[in-house]
XYZ file of C-alpha atoms in Angstrom:
336
model
C 49.943 -36.945 3.379
C 50.142 -33.768 0.843
C 47.922 -31.715 2.689
C 47.757 -31.004 6.381
C 46.739 -27.951 8.880
C 48.143 -27.483 12.604
C 45.449 -25.604 14.848
C 47.304 -23.511 17.514
C 46.073 -20.725 19.713
C 45.844 -17.247 19.187
C 48.153 -15.035 16.576
C 50.711 -17.225 14.747
C 53.220 -14.396 15.595
C 53.114 -13.808 18.988
C 54.828 -16.133 21.340
C 53.091 -19.045 19.101
C 54.641 -22.790 18.610
C 54.348 -21.774 14.874
C 57.720 -20.390 14.943
C 58.973 -23.847 15.761
C 56.852 -25.463 13.098
C 58.043 -22.951 10.316
C 61.544 -23.615 11.220
C 60.885 -27.740 10.814
C 58.844 -27.256 7.719
C 61.428 -25.276 6.219
C 63.538 -28.039 5.990
C 61.667 -29.782 3.495
C 61.401 -27.880 0.046
C 58.122 -29.894 -1.161
C 55.927 -27.744 1.515
C 53.852 -24.512 0.549
C 53.341 -23.075 3.752
C 50.659 -20.433 5.037
C 49.462 -18.759 8.171
C 46.116 -17.983 8.781
C 45.873 -15.921 12.193
C 43.473 -15.742 14.835
C 42.966 -12.905 17.078
C 46.083 -12.747 19.695
C 45.361 -11.642 23.483
C 46.966 -8.282 23.270
C 44.473 -7.327 20.218
C 41.639 -8.678 22.387
C 42.278 -7.825 25.663
C 43.366 -4.044 25.013
C 40.422 -3.625 23.112
C 38.476 -4.510 26.168
C 40.220 -2.184 28.382
C 40.372 0.466 25.612
C 44.438 0.785 25.540
C 46.382 1.422 22.494
C 48.510 -1.744 22.229
C 50.914 -0.776 19.240
C 53.628 1.006 21.553
C 53.516 -1.573 24.327
C 56.368 -3.769 25.381
C 55.350 -7.494 24.876
C 56.751 -9.794 27.167
C 56.138 -13.796 27.842
C 56.271 -15.227 31.037
C 54.624 -18.339 29.471
C 57.282 -20.992 30.953
C 60.057 -18.427 31.459
C 61.142 -15.570 33.613
C 62.076 -12.226 32.056
C 62.950 -8.978 33.691
C 59.627 -7.717 35.151
C 60.430 -4.763 37.221
C 63.107 -3.367 34.650
C 60.602 -3.475 31.724
C 57.861 -1.655 33.930
C 60.257 0.971 34.831
C 61.317 1.726 31.585
C 58.393 1.466 29.884
C 54.760 3.456 30.052
C 52.785 -0.093 28.972
C 53.752 -3.750 29.439
C 51.892 -6.323 28.393
C 52.600 -9.930 30.016
C 51.836 -13.131 28.622
C 51.445 -15.290 31.692
C 50.408 -18.994 31.762
C 53.836 -19.992 33.466
C 54.913 -20.317 37.176
C 54.061 -16.594 37.497
C 50.711 -15.105 38.296
C 49.459 -11.789 38.173
C 49.619 -12.129 42.083
C 52.980 -12.622 41.939
C 53.927 -9.704 39.610
C 51.735 -7.290 41.989
C 53.351 -8.349 44.905
C 57.065 -8.052 43.365
C 55.816 -4.393 41.920
C 55.170 -3.438 45.552
C 58.367 -4.893 47.040
C 60.067 -2.504 44.253
C 58.041 0.651 45.394
C 55.526 0.507 42.229
C 52.611 -0.213 44.687
C 50.821 2.935 42.889
C 51.280 1.723 39.560
C 47.884 0.747 37.483
C 47.372 -2.670 36.340
C 44.769 -4.633 34.316
C 44.455 -8.239 34.530
C 42.456 -10.423 31.979
C 41.551 -14.168 32.839
C 39.887 -16.761 30.334
C 39.299 -13.981 27.978
C 36.645 -14.978 25.353
C 35.168 -17.498 27.312
C 32.176 -17.531 29.241
C 33.936 -17.107 32.368
C 35.807 -14.195 31.401
C 37.064 -11.886 34.158
C 38.667 -8.395 33.683
C 40.127 -6.921 36.929
C 41.315 -2.777 36.961
C 43.137 -1.344 39.946
C 46.516 -0.814 41.318
C 49.640 -3.338 41.965
C 48.867 -3.104 45.631
C 45.223 -4.434 45.301
C 46.041 -7.548 43.738
C 48.936 -8.986 45.621
C 46.644 -11.707 46.635
C 44.763 -12.303 43.364
C 44.650 -16.282 42.074
C 43.967 -16.189 38.588
C 43.879 -19.571 36.437
C 46.788 -20.360 33.657
C 44.893 -18.523 31.052
C 45.613 -14.912 31.950
C 47.540 -11.589 30.870
C 48.496 -8.348 32.309
C 48.871 -4.876 31.422
C 51.005 -2.323 33.478
C 50.807 1.541 32.759
C 53.493 3.278 34.608
C 52.865 7.077 33.804
C 56.268 7.897 35.263
C 58.250 5.747 33.229
C 62.119 6.559 32.601
C 62.117 8.484 29.582
C 65.713 7.711 28.858
C 68.858 5.524 29.723
C 70.857 7.164 32.720
C 74.589 6.719 32.097
C 77.366 8.332 34.304
C 74.488 8.342 37.154
C 75.698 11.037 39.912
C 77.542 9.399 42.873
C 75.160 11.097 45.204
C 72.184 8.708 43.707
C 73.599 5.719 45.075
C 73.878 4.169 48.763
C 77.595 3.626 49.372
C 78.410 3.633 53.030
C 82.101 2.942 53.268
C 82.569 0.871 50.187
C 84.525 2.326 47.470
C 82.966 3.227 44.452
C 83.493 3.842 40.632
C 83.018 7.368 40.150
C 80.354 8.668 37.911
C 82.597 10.149 35.047
C 84.668 7.011 35.149
C 81.439 5.221 34.943
C 80.446 6.797 31.930
C 83.601 5.915 30.068
C 83.292 2.170 30.884
C 79.890 1.938 29.843
C 81.036 3.474 26.455
C 83.747 0.664 26.281
C 81.535 -2.122 27.177
C 78.891 -1.857 24.277
C 76.047 -3.313 26.115
C 73.312 -4.836 24.106
C 69.490 -5.227 25.325
C 69.935 -8.876 26.041
C 73.423 -9.219 26.913
C 74.609 -11.323 29.763
C 76.916 -9.540 31.825
C 79.534 -10.173 34.651
C 80.596 -7.337 37.154
C 83.650 -8.806 39.166
C 84.381 -6.893 42.611
C 81.031 -5.290 42.391
C 81.521 -2.663 45.190
C 78.352 -0.643 45.677
C 77.130 -1.693 42.603
C 77.238 1.410 40.611
C 78.763 -0.490 37.547
C 76.101 -3.281 37.961
C 73.140 -0.776 38.010
C 74.269 1.081 34.872
C 74.879 -2.386 33.109
C 71.520 -3.416 33.980
C 69.979 -0.208 32.636
C 71.770 -1.018 29.288
C 70.238 -4.376 29.296
C 66.692 -4.929 30.050
C 66.239 -8.135 28.548
C 69.427 -9.323 29.390
C 71.252 -10.258 32.908
C 73.938 -8.741 34.984
C 75.710 -11.142 37.632
C 77.307 -9.040 40.394
C 80.201 -10.580 42.327
C 82.243 -9.624 45.731
C 83.490 -11.451 48.491
C 83.134 -8.749 50.698
C 79.496 -9.057 52.793
C 78.804 -5.441 53.061
C 79.469 -4.715 49.190
C 77.009 -7.566 48.570
C 74.540 -6.024 50.833
C 74.938 -2.810 49.065
C 74.705 -3.926 45.345
C 71.338 -5.227 46.428
C 70.401 -2.371 48.137
C 71.123 -0.482 45.095
C 69.797 -2.784 42.583
C 66.249 -2.293 44.370
C 66.777 1.519 44.411
C 67.136 1.686 40.468
C 64.447 -1.038 39.850
C 66.971 -3.785 38.538
C 65.501 -7.016 39.214
C 68.080 -8.075 36.238
C 70.941 -7.903 38.604
C 71.884 -11.268 40.388
C 74.211 -10.682 43.285
C 76.701 -13.473 44.331
C 78.503 -13.578 47.467
C 82.071 -15.111 46.674
C 85.589 -14.802 45.570
C 86.382 -15.152 41.951
C 87.353 -17.154 39.839
C 85.806 -20.012 41.956
C 82.415 -18.567 42.045
C 82.138 -17.547 38.505
C 83.078 -20.810 36.722
C 79.415 -22.018 36.846
C 77.930 -18.796 35.813
C 75.889 -18.239 32.555
C 78.321 -17.574 29.693
C 79.292 -13.952 29.514
C 79.068 -11.647 26.389
C 80.263 -8.695 28.709
C 82.569 -8.603 31.476
C 83.750 -5.740 33.843
C 86.201 -6.341 36.241
C 86.392 -3.423 38.737
C 88.638 -5.620 41.518
C 90.227 -8.934 41.334
C 91.875 -9.576 44.875
C 94.971 -10.356 42.745
C 93.455 -13.318 40.645
C 93.451 -11.624 37.413
C 94.996 -14.490 35.535
C 92.719 -16.675 36.823
C 89.752 -14.776 36.106
C 90.884 -14.236 32.560
C 91.246 -18.116 32.235
C 87.653 -18.840 33.192
C 86.291 -15.714 30.981
C 88.117 -17.003 27.693
C 87.265 -20.683 28.570
C 83.672 -19.400 28.666
C 83.559 -17.404 25.788
C 86.733 -16.342 24.280
C 84.739 -13.647 22.297
C 83.471 -11.871 25.432
C 83.967 -7.849 25.604
C 86.185 -7.265 28.866
C 86.678 -3.992 30.112
C 89.113 -3.564 33.317
C 90.076 -0.664 35.404
C 93.668 -0.185 37.280
C 94.979 2.593 39.298
C 98.514 1.343 39.635
C 101.059 0.385 37.111
C 101.686 -2.878 38.637
C 98.171 -3.757 37.592
C 98.188 -2.162 34.374
C 101.186 -4.422 33.510
C 99.716 -7.712 34.807
C 96.529 -6.837 32.838
C 98.394 -6.241 29.332
C 100.367 -8.974 29.916
C 97.357 -11.110 30.320
C 95.817 -9.769 27.272
C 99.164 -10.491 25.387
C 99.063 -14.231 26.488
C 95.771 -14.538 24.259
C 96.844 -12.879 21.916
C 94.945 -9.768 22.038
C 96.327 -5.747 21.943
C 93.845 -4.013 24.229
C 92.683 -0.331 23.833
C 94.207 1.566 26.789
C 92.573 4.709 28.200
C 93.742 7.038 31.151
C 90.958 9.126 32.688
C 91.928 12.207 34.920
C 89.409 14.282 36.090
C 88.509 17.269 38.431
C 85.797 18.534 40.469
C 85.217 21.899 41.301
C 84.344 23.079 44.766
C 83.735 26.208 46.701
C 86.434 27.407 48.978
C 85.424 30.730 50.575
C 84.681 33.362 47.612
C 86.805 31.213 44.929
C 85.831 27.933 42.925
C 88.714 25.637 42.966
C 89.688 22.456 41.094
C 90.420 19.171 42.871
C 91.813 16.456 41.354
C 90.778 13.056 41.387
C 93.020 9.906 41.093
C 93.962 8.654 37.428
C 92.284 5.752 36.436
C 93.476 3.229 33.444
C 90.513 1.702 31.674
C 91.661 -1.313 29.375
C 89.404 -2.840 26.808
C 89.375 -5.736 24.457
C 86.657 -4.443 22.459
C 86.912 -5.272 18.367
C 90.361 -6.286 18.850
C 90.099 -10.066 19.308
């Protein structure tokens, strides 16, 4: 045949199979391709609920799982294309689990059909709602995060007796990690999860795997993940390198604790992705020497920064400076 048409639903530019069709047809130079778009579900549904859609975050859950809570927390409006295993009821229950029960939601089912239904209310109103596969959902969070936090105050984390990377050091670590929105990150030796949280805030469409052998650290990381609305953190209880061997290939790796296994951990990382950006903290010269030696074995000359800061505290009528322990931050960014 020299002329043919492929009929798909909705808008060819909105999570449509047209993308794959176009890629396939482009391999044959004899085809002249044109798109004729129908009305997409965001345009139709937002006109029904009288919402401005151009600044919404569009998230497809059609056969995939994306970071639902992280997106809702960081955007005023999110549009969820459903149709997979996750329903509007599932999202509502998850929102309530993360303390978002009073966020407004709009749910559309069977749009443009005779049995079309539109629901308006709060997340807490729809935890038992069952809809069909042809459904969409919009969230409106009036108290969304206006900026991405870096160097979050230590007091905001729940820490108990687990050691935690201080705010000032975390700020430098994040600047060295260069995390992108869709990055896959590892946090090895996550402790309280403070670095994991800051990593997760930087990659709303990515994922953070947080690893620690201490069960209390794992529990605290889970608590802090929920406190900061980071459903893009997966916490793993185990010892590296064994528990990281089957994880998703990392773009970014932070090593805050290695339990003497730094060499084996490096071997796993470089086997998975030799171009991964690695940042490590060290408090002793021995650890620093070991890290430098391992980088050297992979023909990498890392960047080394020593962070030494003091905090002011009131003693009587005077304000005195109290010095924290110096920390080495070692990074291979851009030097591989």
